Coordinates of C-alpha atoms in Angstrom, one line a residue:
Chain A
M15 CA 30.2 14.4 58.2
K16 CA 30.0 15.0 62.4
G17 CA 32.3 17.2 64.2
K18 CA 34.4 20.3 63.0
K19 CA 37.6 18.6 59.8
T20 CA 40.6 20.3 58.5
R21 CA 39.4 21.8 56.4
E22 CA 41.0 19.7 53.0
S23 CA 41.3 20.2 48.9
Y24 CA 39.5 18.8 46.9
C25 CA 40.1 17.8 42.7
L26 CA 36.9 17.2 40.8
G27 CA 37.8 14.9 37.9
I28 CA 36.4 14.4 34.2
E29 CA 36.7 10.7 32.8
S30 CA 34.4 11.3 29.3
T31 CA 37.3 9.2 26.3
A32 CA 35.1 7.5 25.3
D33 CA 32.0 5.7 26.1
D34 CA 31.9 6.7 29.7
F35 CA 31.6 9.8 31.5
S36 CA 32.2 9.6 34.5
V37 CA 32.7 12.5 38.2
G38 CA 35.5 11.5 40.6
I39 CA 36.7 13.0 43.1
S40 CA 39.8 12.9 45.4
T41 CA 40.9 14.4 48.1
F42 CA 44.8 15.9 47.5
N43 CA 46.0 13.2 50.0
G44 CA 44.5 10.0 47.5
K45 CA 41.1 9.5 49.3
I46 CA 38.6 9.0 46.5
L47 CA 35.5 10.1 47.7
A48 CA 33.1 9.4 44.4
N49 CA 33.3 7.8 41.6
I50 CA 30.7 8.1 39.5
I51 CA 30.0 6.3 36.6
S52 CA 27.3 6.1 33.3
A53 CA 28.0 3.8 30.3
Y54 CA 26.3 5.4 27.2
I55 CA 25.4 1.6 26.0
P56 CA 24.9 2.3 21.8
P57 CA 20.9 0.1 20.7
E58 CA 23.1 -1.7 18.0
G59 CA 26.7 -2.3 16.6
G60 CA 29.7 0.4 18.3
I61 CA 29.8 3.3 19.4
H62 CA 29.4 6.2 17.7
P63 CA 31.1 9.0 19.2
R64 CA 28.4 11.2 18.1
E65 CA 25.6 9.9 19.9
A66 CA 28.6 8.7 22.5
A67 CA 28.8 12.6 22.9
R68 CA 24.9 13.4 23.3
H69 CA 24.5 10.8 26.1
H70 CA 27.9 12.6 28.0
A71 CA 25.8 16.3 27.0
K72 CA 22.9 14.7 28.7
V73 CA 24.0 13.1 32.2
A74 CA 26.2 15.5 32.5
N75 CA 24.5 17.7 35.0
K76 CA 23.1 14.3 36.7
V77 CA 26.0 12.9 37.4
L78 CA 27.7 15.6 39.1
E79 CA 25.3 16.3 41.1
E80 CA 26.4 13.0 41.9
A81 CA 29.3 13.0 41.9
F82 CA 29.3 15.8 45.4
K83 CA 26.3 14.1 47.0
K84 CA 28.5 11.1 47.3
A85 CA 31.8 13.4 48.8
G86 CA 29.5 14.8 50.6
I87 CA 31.2 18.4 50.0
K88 CA 29.9 21.6 47.3
P89 CA 31.1 23.2 44.2
M90 CA 32.8 25.7 46.9
D91 CA 34.7 22.6 48.2
L92 CA 36.9 22.2 45.2
S93 CA 40.1 23.7 44.4
I94 CA 40.7 22.1 40.7
I95 CA 39.2 20.8 38.5
A96 CA 41.1 17.9 36.0
F97 CA 39.7 16.4 33.0
S98 CA 40.8 13.9 30.6
Q99 CA 42.7 16.0 27.4
G100 CA 43.0 12.8 25.5
P101 CA 43.4 10.3 23.6
G102 CA 40.2 9.3 22.8
L103 CA 37.1 10.0 20.8
G104 CA 36.8 13.8 19.4
P105 CA 33.1 14.9 20.4
C106 CA 33.3 12.8 23.4
L107 CA 36.0 14.5 24.8
R108 CA 34.6 17.9 23.4
T109 CA 31.9 17.5 25.9
G110 CA 34.3 16.3 28.9
A111 CA 36.3 19.8 28.3
T112 CA 33.8 22.1 28.0
V113 CA 32.1 21.1 31.5
A114 CA 35.0 21.3 32.9
R115 CA 36.5 24.9 31.4
A116 CA 32.8 25.5 32.8
L117 CA 33.1 24.6 35.8
A118 CA 36.7 25.9 36.3
S119 CA 35.6 29.3 34.7
Y120 CA 32.4 29.9 37.5
L121 CA 34.5 29.0 40.3
D122 CA 37.5 30.8 39.2
I123 CA 39.9 27.7 40.1
P124 CA 42.2 26.6 38.1
L125 CA 41.9 23.2 34.6
V126 CA 44.3 20.7 34.4
G127 CA 43.9 18.0 31.7
V128 CA 45.2 15.1 32.5
N129 CA 46.3 11.9 29.5
H130 CA 43.7 9.1 30.0
C131 CA 46.7 6.1 30.0
V132 CA 48.9 7.8 32.6
A133 CA 45.7 8.3 34.7
H134 CA 44.7 4.9 34.6
I135 CA 48.5 4.1 35.8
E136 CA 48.2 6.5 38.5
I137 CA 45.2 5.1 39.8
G138 CA 46.4 1.6 40.3
K139 CA 49.3 2.5 42.0
L140 CA 46.9 4.4 44.4
K141 CA 44.6 0.9 45.3
T142 CA 47.1 -1.5 44.6
G143 CA 49.9 0.3 45.9
A144 CA 52.3 -1.1 44.3
E145 CA 55.1 1.8 43.1
D146 CA 57.1 1.3 40.1
P147 CA 55.2 -1.6 38.3
V148 CA 55.3 -3.0 34.3
T149 CA 51.7 -2.1 33.5
L150 CA 49.6 -3.8 31.0
Y151 CA 46.1 -1.7 29.7
V152 CA 44.4 -3.4 28.1
S153 CA 40.8 -2.3 27.3
G154 CA 38.2 -1.3 24.0
G155 CA 41.1 1.6 23.0
N156 CA 44.3 0.7 24.6
T157 CA 46.7 -2.2 24.6
I158 CA 50.1 -0.4 26.1
V159 CA 52.2 -2.5 27.9
S160 CA 54.5 0.1 29.6
A161 CA 57.1 1.2 32.3
F162 CA 58.7 4.5 34.2
D163 CA 61.9 5.6 33.0
S164 CA 63.8 8.7 33.1
G165 CA 60.4 11.2 33.6
R166 CA 57.9 9.3 31.6
Y167 CA 56.4 5.9 31.6
R168 CA 57.9 4.2 28.4
V169 CA 55.6 2.6 25.6
F170 CA 57.2 -0.6 25.3
G171 CA 55.1 -2.3 23.4
E172 CA 51.7 -1.6 22.2
T173 CA 49.2 -2.4 19.4
L174 CA 49.1 -2.1 15.4
D175 CA 46.2 -1.9 14.9
V176 CA 42.9 -2.5 17.1
A177 CA 42.8 -2.8 20.1
L178 CA 42.2 -6.2 22.1
G179 CA 39.1 -5.4 24.0
N180 CA 38.4 -4.3 20.6
C181 CA 38.8 -7.4 18.4
L182 CA 36.9 -9.2 21.0
D183 CA 33.7 -6.4 21.0
V184 CA 33.8 -7.4 16.8
F185 CA 34.0 -10.3 17.4
A186 CA 31.1 -10.8 20.2
R187 CA 29.0 -8.5 17.5
E188 CA 29.7 -10.3 14.5
A189 CA 28.8 -13.3 16.3
G190 CA 25.7 -12.0 17.0
L191 CA 26.2 -12.3 20.9
R192 CA 24.3 -9.8 23.3
Q193 CA 25.1 -8.1 25.8
R194 CA 22.9 -6.7 29.2
V195 CA 23.3 -3.8 30.8
G196 CA 26.3 -3.2 31.9
E197 CA 28.0 -6.5 30.6
P198 CA 30.4 -5.6 28.3
F199 CA 31.2 -7.5 25.3
G200 CA 34.5 -9.3 26.6
A201 CA 32.6 -11.0 29.4
V202 CA 30.4 -12.5 27.0
V203 CA 33.0 -13.9 25.7
E204 CA 34.2 -15.2 28.2
K205 CA 30.9 -16.9 29.8
F206 CA 31.0 -19.0 25.1
A207 CA 35.0 -19.4 26.3
A208 CA 34.4 -21.4 29.5
N209 CA 32.6 -24.1 27.3
G210 CA 35.7 -24.4 24.3
K211 CA 38.1 -27.0 24.4
K212 CA 39.1 -27.2 21.3
L213 CA 42.3 -25.3 20.1
I214 CA 41.6 -24.0 16.4
H215 CA 44.1 -21.9 15.4
L216 CA 44.2 -18.3 14.4
P217 CA 47.0 -16.3 13.5
Y218 CA 50.1 -15.5 16.3
T219 CA 51.4 -12.3 15.7
V220 CA 54.1 -10.5 18.1
K221 CA 56.9 -8.1 16.5
G222 CA 59.5 -7.5 18.9
M223 CA 57.5 -5.3 21.3
D224 CA 54.1 -5.1 19.2
M225 CA 50.5 -7.1 18.6
S226 CA 48.5 -7.4 15.1
F227 CA 44.9 -8.3 16.1
S228 CA 43.8 -7.1 13.3
G229 CA 44.6 -10.1 11.0
L230 CA 43.5 -12.9 13.7
L231 CA 40.1 -10.6 13.7
T232 CA 39.8 -11.2 10.7
A233 CA 40.4 -15.1 10.4
A234 CA 38.0 -15.8 13.7
I235 CA 35.5 -13.9 11.6
N236 CA 35.7 -15.8 8.4
L237 CA 36.1 -18.7 10.7
L238 CA 32.9 -17.9 11.9
K239 CA 31.4 -17.6 8.5
K240 CA 32.3 -21.2 7.7
G241 CA 29.5 -22.3 10.3
E242 CA 32.4 -25.6 11.1
H243 CA 33.6 -24.9 14.8
K244 CA 31.6 -24.5 17.8
L245 CA 31.0 -20.7 18.9
E246 CA 32.6 -22.0 22.6
D247 CA 35.4 -23.6 20.6
L248 CA 36.2 -19.7 18.9
C249 CA 35.3 -18.2 21.7
Y250 CA 38.6 -20.2 23.5
S251 CA 40.4 -20.0 21.1
L252 CA 40.2 -16.2 20.1
Q253 CA 40.7 -15.7 24.0
E254 CA 43.7 -18.6 24.0
T255 CA 45.8 -16.6 21.2
V256 CA 45.2 -12.5 22.2
F257 CA 45.7 -14.0 26.0
S258 CA 49.5 -15.3 25.0
M259 CA 50.2 -12.9 22.6
V260 CA 50.0 -9.6 25.7
T261 CA 51.4 -12.1 28.1
E262 CA 54.3 -12.9 26.3
V263 CA 54.6 -8.9 25.4
T264 CA 54.5 -8.1 29.3
E265 CA 56.4 -11.1 30.2
R266 CA 59.8 -9.3 27.6
A267 CA 58.7 -5.6 29.3
L268 CA 59.2 -7.9 32.7
A269 CA 62.1 -9.8 31.8
H270 CA 63.5 -6.5 29.7
I271 CA 63.7 -4.3 32.1
E272 CA 63.4 -6.8 35.4
K273 CA 61.1 -4.3 37.6
K274 CA 59.1 -6.0 40.5
E275 CA 55.9 -5.5 39.9
V276 CA 53.2 -6.3 37.3
L277 CA 50.1 -4.1 36.8
L278 CA 47.2 -5.9 35.0
T279 CA 44.5 -2.6 34.6
G280 CA 41.9 -1.8 31.6
G281 CA 38.5 -3.3 31.0
V282 CA 40.0 -6.3 30.0
A283 CA 41.2 -6.3 33.2
A284 CA 38.0 -7.9 34.3
N285 CA 39.0 -11.3 32.0
K286 CA 39.9 -14.7 34.6
R287 CA 41.2 -15.9 32.3
L288 CA 43.8 -13.2 31.6
Q289 CA 44.8 -12.4 34.5
S290 CA 45.6 -16.3 35.7
M291 CA 48.0 -15.6 32.4
I292 CA 49.2 -12.3 33.5
K293 CA 49.5 -13.7 37.4
A294 CA 51.5 -16.6 36.4
I295 CA 54.5 -14.3 35.1
A296 CA 54.7 -12.3 37.9
E297 CA 55.5 -15.1 40.3
E298 CA 57.7 -16.8 37.3
H299 CA 59.6 -13.4 37.8
D300 CA 59.6 -13.1 41.1
A301 CA 57.0 -10.1 41.1
E302 CA 53.9 -9.0 42.7
F303 CA 50.5 -9.0 40.9
S304 CA 47.7 -6.9 40.8
V305 CA 45.1 -6.8 39.6
M306 CA 42.8 -3.4 39.1
P307 CA 38.7 -3.8 40.2
K308 CA 36.7 -3.3 38.4
E309 CA 35.3 0.3 39.0
F310 CA 38.3 1.5 38.8
A311 CA 39.8 -0.7 36.0
I312 CA 37.2 0.3 33.3
D313 CA 37.6 4.8 32.1
N314 CA 36.4 6.7 35.6
G315 CA 36.5 9.7 36.9
A316 CA 38.8 9.2 39.6
M317 CA 41.7 8.4 39.0
I318 CA 41.6 11.9 36.3
A319 CA 40.8 13.4 39.0
W320 CA 44.0 12.0 41.8
T321 CA 46.7 12.2 38.7
G322 CA 44.6 15.7 38.2
V323 CA 45.8 16.1 41.6
L324 CA 49.1 14.7 41.8
A325 CA 50.0 17.1 38.4
Y326 CA 48.7 20.0 39.6
R327 CA 51.2 19.7 42.9
H328 CA 53.8 19.4 40.9
G329 CA 52.9 22.9 38.4
V330 CA 50.7 21.6 36.0
V331 CA 47.6 23.9 35.3
T332 CA 46.1 24.2 31.9
P333 CA 45.0 27.3 30.4
I334 CA 41.9 27.4 29.6
E335 CA 43.4 28.7 26.6
K336 CA 44.9 25.6 25.9
S337 CA 42.5 23.5 26.5
F338 CA 41.8 21.1 23.1
V339 CA 41.7 17.9 23.8
K340 CA 44.0 16.0 22.5
L341 CA 43.0 13.0 20.3
R342 CA 45.9 11.1 19.2
W343 CA 48.0 12.1 23.0
R344 CA 51.2 9.5 23.5
L345 CA 51.6 7.9 27.0
D346 CA 54.5 8.7 26.2
E347 CA 54.7 11.9 25.6
V348 CA 53.4 13.4 29.1
E349 CA 56.1 14.7 31.4
V350 CA 55.3 13.5 34.7
P351 CA 57.4 14.7 36.9
W352 CA 55.7 14.0 40.5
V353 CA 57.0 10.7 39.6
K354 CA 60.6 9.7 40.6
Chain B
M100 CA 72.5 -34.7 22.7
G101 CA 75.5 -35.3 24.0
E102 CA 76.9 -34.4 27.3
I103 CA 75.8 -31.0 28.5
K104 CA 78.7 -29.9 32.2
Q105 CA 77.2 -27.6 34.4
P106 CA 75.5 -25.0 32.0
L107 CA 74.9 -22.1 34.2
L108 CA 72.1 -19.8 33.7
V109 CA 72.9 -16.5 32.1
K110 CA 69.4 -14.7 31.2
K111 CA 65.8 -15.3 31.7
G112 CA 64.5 -14.2 29.1
A113 CA 60.4 -13.9 28.1
E114 CA 61.3 -16.4 25.2
A115 CA 63.0 -18.5 26.3
S116 CA 67.1 -19.0 28.6
L117 CA 70.1 -18.8 28.1
Y118 CA 72.2 -20.6 29.8
L119 CA 76.4 -21.3 29.6
A120 CA 77.3 -24.3 28.8
D121 CA 80.3 -27.0 28.0
W122 CA 79.3 -29.3 25.7
H123 CA 81.9 -31.6 24.0
G124 CA 85.5 -29.3 24.9
R125 CA 82.9 -25.5 23.8
K126 CA 82.2 -22.9 25.3
V127 CA 78.7 -23.1 24.3
M128 CA 75.8 -21.3 24.5
M129 CA 72.5 -23.3 25.1
K130 CA 69.0 -22.0 25.0
K131 CA 66.2 -23.5 25.9
R132 CA 62.1 -22.6 25.3
L133 CA 60.5 -23.4 28.4
P134 CA 57.1 -24.7 28.2
K135 CA 55.2 -21.6 28.9
K136 CA 52.8 -22.1 32.0
Y137 CA 50.7 -19.4 31.5
R138 CA 49.1 -20.8 27.5
L139 CA 47.7 -23.6 26.4
S140 CA 50.3 -27.2 26.2
E141 CA 49.2 -27.3 22.7
L142 CA 49.7 -23.4 21.3
D143 CA 53.0 -23.2 23.8
E144 CA 54.2 -26.8 21.4
Q145 CA 53.3 -24.9 18.3
I146 CA 54.8 -22.0 19.9
K147 CA 58.2 -24.2 20.8
T148 CA 58.4 -25.9 17.5
Y149 CA 58.0 -23.6 14.8
R150 CA 60.2 -20.9 16.7
T151 CA 63.0 -23.4 17.3
T152 CA 63.0 -24.9 13.7
H153 CA 63.2 -22.0 12.3
E154 CA 65.4 -19.3 14.4
P155 CA 68.7 -21.6 13.4
Q156 CA 67.4 -21.5 9.3
L157 CA 67.2 -17.5 10.1
I158 CA 70.5 -17.8 12.2
H159 CA 72.0 -19.3 9.2
K160 CA 71.2 -18.0 6.4
A161 CA 71.7 -14.5 8.2
K162 CA 75.3 -16.2 8.7
K163 CA 75.4 -17.2 4.6
T164 CA 74.6 -13.1 3.7
G165 CA 77.7 -11.9 5.6
V166 CA 76.0 -11.3 9.0
P167 CA 77.6 -12.6 12.1
T168 CA 75.6 -14.9 13.8
P169 CA 76.3 -17.7 15.8
T170 CA 77.4 -21.1 14.6
I171 CA 74.6 -23.3 15.1
F172 CA 76.0 -26.8 16.4
L173 CA 73.0 -29.3 17.4
V174 CA 68.9 -28.4 17.4
D175 CA 66.7 -31.1 19.5
V176 CA 63.2 -30.2 18.6
K177 CA 61.6 -31.8 20.8
N178 CA 63.4 -30.3 24.2
A179 CA 63.1 -27.2 22.1
T180 CA 66.1 -26.3 22.3
I181 CA 69.6 -25.2 20.4
I182 CA 72.4 -25.5 21.0
M183 CA 75.4 -22.9 19.2
E184 CA 78.4 -21.0 19.7
F185 CA 79.3 -18.6 22.4
I186 CA 79.6 -15.0 21.7
E187 CA 82.0 -12.6 23.8
G188 CA 81.4 -9.5 23.6
K189 CA 79.2 -7.0 24.6
Q190 CA 76.0 -5.6 24.7
V191 CA 75.0 -3.4 21.7
K192 CA 72.6 -1.9 24.6
Q193 CA 74.8 -1.0 27.3
L194 CA 77.8 0.5 24.4
L195 CA 75.2 2.8 22.7
S196 CA 75.0 4.5 26.6
E197 CA 78.9 4.3 26.8
V198 CA 80.8 4.9 24.1
S199 CA 81.2 8.4 22.4
K200 CA 79.0 10.2 19.6
S201 CA 81.6 9.5 17.1
E202 CA 82.0 5.8 17.8
R203 CA 78.5 5.3 18.8
Q204 CA 77.1 6.8 14.5
H205 CA 80.0 4.7 13.9
L206 CA 78.5 1.4 15.5
C207 CA 74.7 2.9 14.2
F208 CA 75.8 2.5 10.5
K209 CA 76.8 -0.2 10.9
I210 CA 74.2 -2.0 11.9
G211 CA 71.7 -0.2 9.3
E212 CA 73.8 -2.3 7.0
L213 CA 73.7 -5.5 9.1
I214 CA 69.7 -4.8 8.7
G215 CA 70.2 -3.7 4.6
R216 CA 72.2 -7.3 3.9
L217 CA 69.9 -9.7 6.0
H218 CA 66.7 -7.3 4.3
K219 CA 68.6 -7.4 0.6
N220 CA 68.6 -11.5 1.6
G221 CA 64.9 -11.6 2.6
V222 CA 65.4 -12.2 6.3
I223 CA 63.7 -10.6 9.1
H224 CA 65.6 -10.7 12.6
G225 CA 62.0 -10.0 13.5
D226 CA 63.1 -8.8 17.3
L227 CA 66.0 -5.4 16.5
T228 CA 66.8 -4.5 20.0
T229 CA 70.3 -2.8 20.2
S230 CA 70.5 -6.4 23.6
N231 CA 70.1 -8.8 20.1
M232 CA 73.4 -7.0 18.7
I233 CA 76.8 -7.5 20.7
L234 CA 80.0 -6.6 19.4
N235 CA 82.9 -8.5 19.9
S236 CA 86.7 -8.0 20.3
E237 CA 87.6 -7.4 16.9
G238 CA 84.6 -5.3 16.0
K239 CA 82.9 -7.1 14.4
I240 CA 78.6 -7.2 15.8
F241 CA 76.6 -10.7 15.9
F242 CA 73.1 -10.9 15.3
V243 CA 71.1 -12.5 17.8
D244 CA 68.1 -14.1 18.8
F245 CA 65.9 -14.5 15.6
G246 CA 62.8 -16.3 17.2
L247 CA 60.6 -14.2 15.8
G248 CA 61.8 -13.8 12.5
E249 CA 60.7 -14.4 9.3
K250 CA 61.6 -14.8 5.2
S251 CA 60.3 -12.4 3.4
K252 CA 61.3 -9.5 0.7
E253 CA 58.6 -7.5 1.6
L254 CA 58.0 -4.1 2.1
E255 CA 55.4 -4.2 4.8
A256 CA 57.9 -7.1 6.7
R257 CA 61.2 -4.9 6.0
G258 CA 59.1 -1.6 7.4
V259 CA 57.7 -3.2 10.6
D260 CA 61.1 -5.0 11.1
L261 CA 63.0 -1.3 10.9
H262 CA 59.7 0.1 13.1
L263 CA 60.8 -2.3 15.7
M264 CA 64.6 -1.2 15.8
K265 CA 63.6 3.2 16.0
R266 CA 60.5 1.8 18.4
A267 CA 63.7 0.0 20.6
L268 CA 66.4 3.0 20.3
Q269 CA 63.1 5.2 21.7
S270 CA 62.6 2.9 24.3
T271 CA 66.7 2.2 25.5
H272 CA 68.5 5.1 23.9
F273 CA 65.5 7.7 24.3
R274 CA 68.2 10.8 24.7
F275 CA 70.0 10.0 21.1
A276 CA 67.2 8.1 19.5
E277 CA 67.0 10.0 16.7
E278 CA 70.4 10.4 15.4
C279 CA 70.7 6.4 15.9
F280 CA 68.2 6.2 13.6
D281 CA 69.5 8.5 11.4
T282 CA 73.0 6.6 11.1
V283 CA 71.0 3.2 11.5
I284 CA 69.1 4.2 7.9
E285 CA 72.4 5.9 6.0
G286 CA 73.3 3.0 6.4
Y287 CA 70.9 0.3 5.2
S288 CA 71.0 2.8 2.5
K289 CA 74.2 2.1 1.3
V290 CA 73.5 -1.4 0.9
L291 CA 69.8 -1.4 0.0
G292 CA 69.4 1.7 -2.3
S293 CA 68.7 5.0 -1.4
E294 CA 65.3 4.3 -4.0
T295 CA 64.2 0.9 -1.8
A296 CA 65.3 2.8 1.6
K297 CA 63.0 5.2 0.8
N298 CA 60.2 3.3 0.0
V299 CA 60.8 1.4 3.6
L300 CA 61.0 5.0 5.5
D301 CA 58.0 5.2 3.9
K302 CA 56.4 2.2 4.6
I303 CA 57.2 2.7 8.6
K304 CA 55.8 6.4 8.1
Q305 CA 53.0 4.0 7.6
I306 CA 52.9 2.0 9.6
E307 CA 53.6 4.5 12.1
R308 CA 50.1 5.7 11.1
R309 CA 48.0 2.1 11.8
G310 CA 48.9 2.4 15.1
R311 CA 47.0 4.3 18.0
Y312 CA 47.6 8.1 19.0
I313 CA 50.0 9.3 16.3
A314 CA 51.6 12.5 16.8
E315 CA 51.7 12.4 13.1
R316 CA 47.9 11.8 12.6
K317 CA 46.7 14.2 14.6
G318 CA 46.3 15.8 11.0
D319 CA 43.6 13.8 9.7

């Protein structure tokens, strides 16, 4: 950058809860200067935590370097380091935390542990301008309907077993579908579903505000193995059923807490069919609908950096000796003093 | 269906719309499941028909077990509409935050007893939130909205049902959720016996552990 500039404060955020290792850099005013994401792609099967962690350790250096280059700043310019402290896969989280601790100690600046789910909501608000939304966060690891109330993001509905994204992934793998680099299994299922026509009955399980996908997944896999149905029709029915379930729960939350904004985020947010369903209920309840662009909907370092800024400005710091990772850190355990 | 006079939309829920109406000179509640544009019409039909036929059956069964529920006057499956008695009173959701601690405990104990009666007789409510409970002027607590309910005596179903109650208390009445839930369980034990209650509580713990990122699992 040319010319004189006033001294800005920067936060570097490290995200490593699952298969993505990412570094983001945000100014204290919420300008995202860099968001570099490196995804671990397993040669076959699901994510092995140890293998993913190995990938993270291998690419950390390069991703950091790239982020500094993109942001046009030097490590010495940083004011704080934020990292995703949980929830997620142990080995992956520990790798990110180690990098964060090393940087914070070396630069002698504060470390801020950030909850991954809170970060998804905060970057969503920053990027879409939503102020107080009902958030549907759907990914490979999470299926949560949440909204702010009295100091925390409350969980209004969630999965009782597997996450929606995981349900799609497992089905796709069982069906022997292939993914291209950078293409999630959900996108592959979406493509097949687009050519499906026949609705095959699958268990629709909404219990109050919570959902269950495991029985449905088993039923879908059993049908797949019987080979009586076209794969396109199965993908179509799977999508229609699971998306109807999350949409119903999101609508229930919306009707119950009467907020005027709906935010869709997480890796599965990229699915057009899900977008259209959530948009429809938002309209029905006169709420404004926003969907996160993919770069900030999937796991990313920018969201950790920005949430780190918010937390730090409200006095949250994480001393190194208390920076152990929290594998099962629930969204609703976190105080968010920066939201009024 | 008979003549519905002056339907007044009182609650546009996610699942159905509720209208206060006049039906043959009676003040009634009309519950209509409107088509959901977001889901396929085929799936929509299936869900609406299932819930419209099952809900009145469960409401009726609940009433027979001594749990106050609205009287069903008419079920119109084709139009996904149920006409039932209008219950005048106050939502427990509102009351819990307004009343004194002793009154709150009294309400929760009573709610626990009613859930106990439902479960003892094989009725699972399916959506035990405090907005689905109405206290009338005679001090009776009515249970409404059995749309997500089922008939079951299984421990799993009972556990999920009470787990929902616990979650509803935590999300809506987080200041005294624990106290309320403990009292609900006291009332529940009184009806089902402490052994069954303990089994259900163990089941709830198991269900919670099945969930993602649960504190109780931290040790494993």
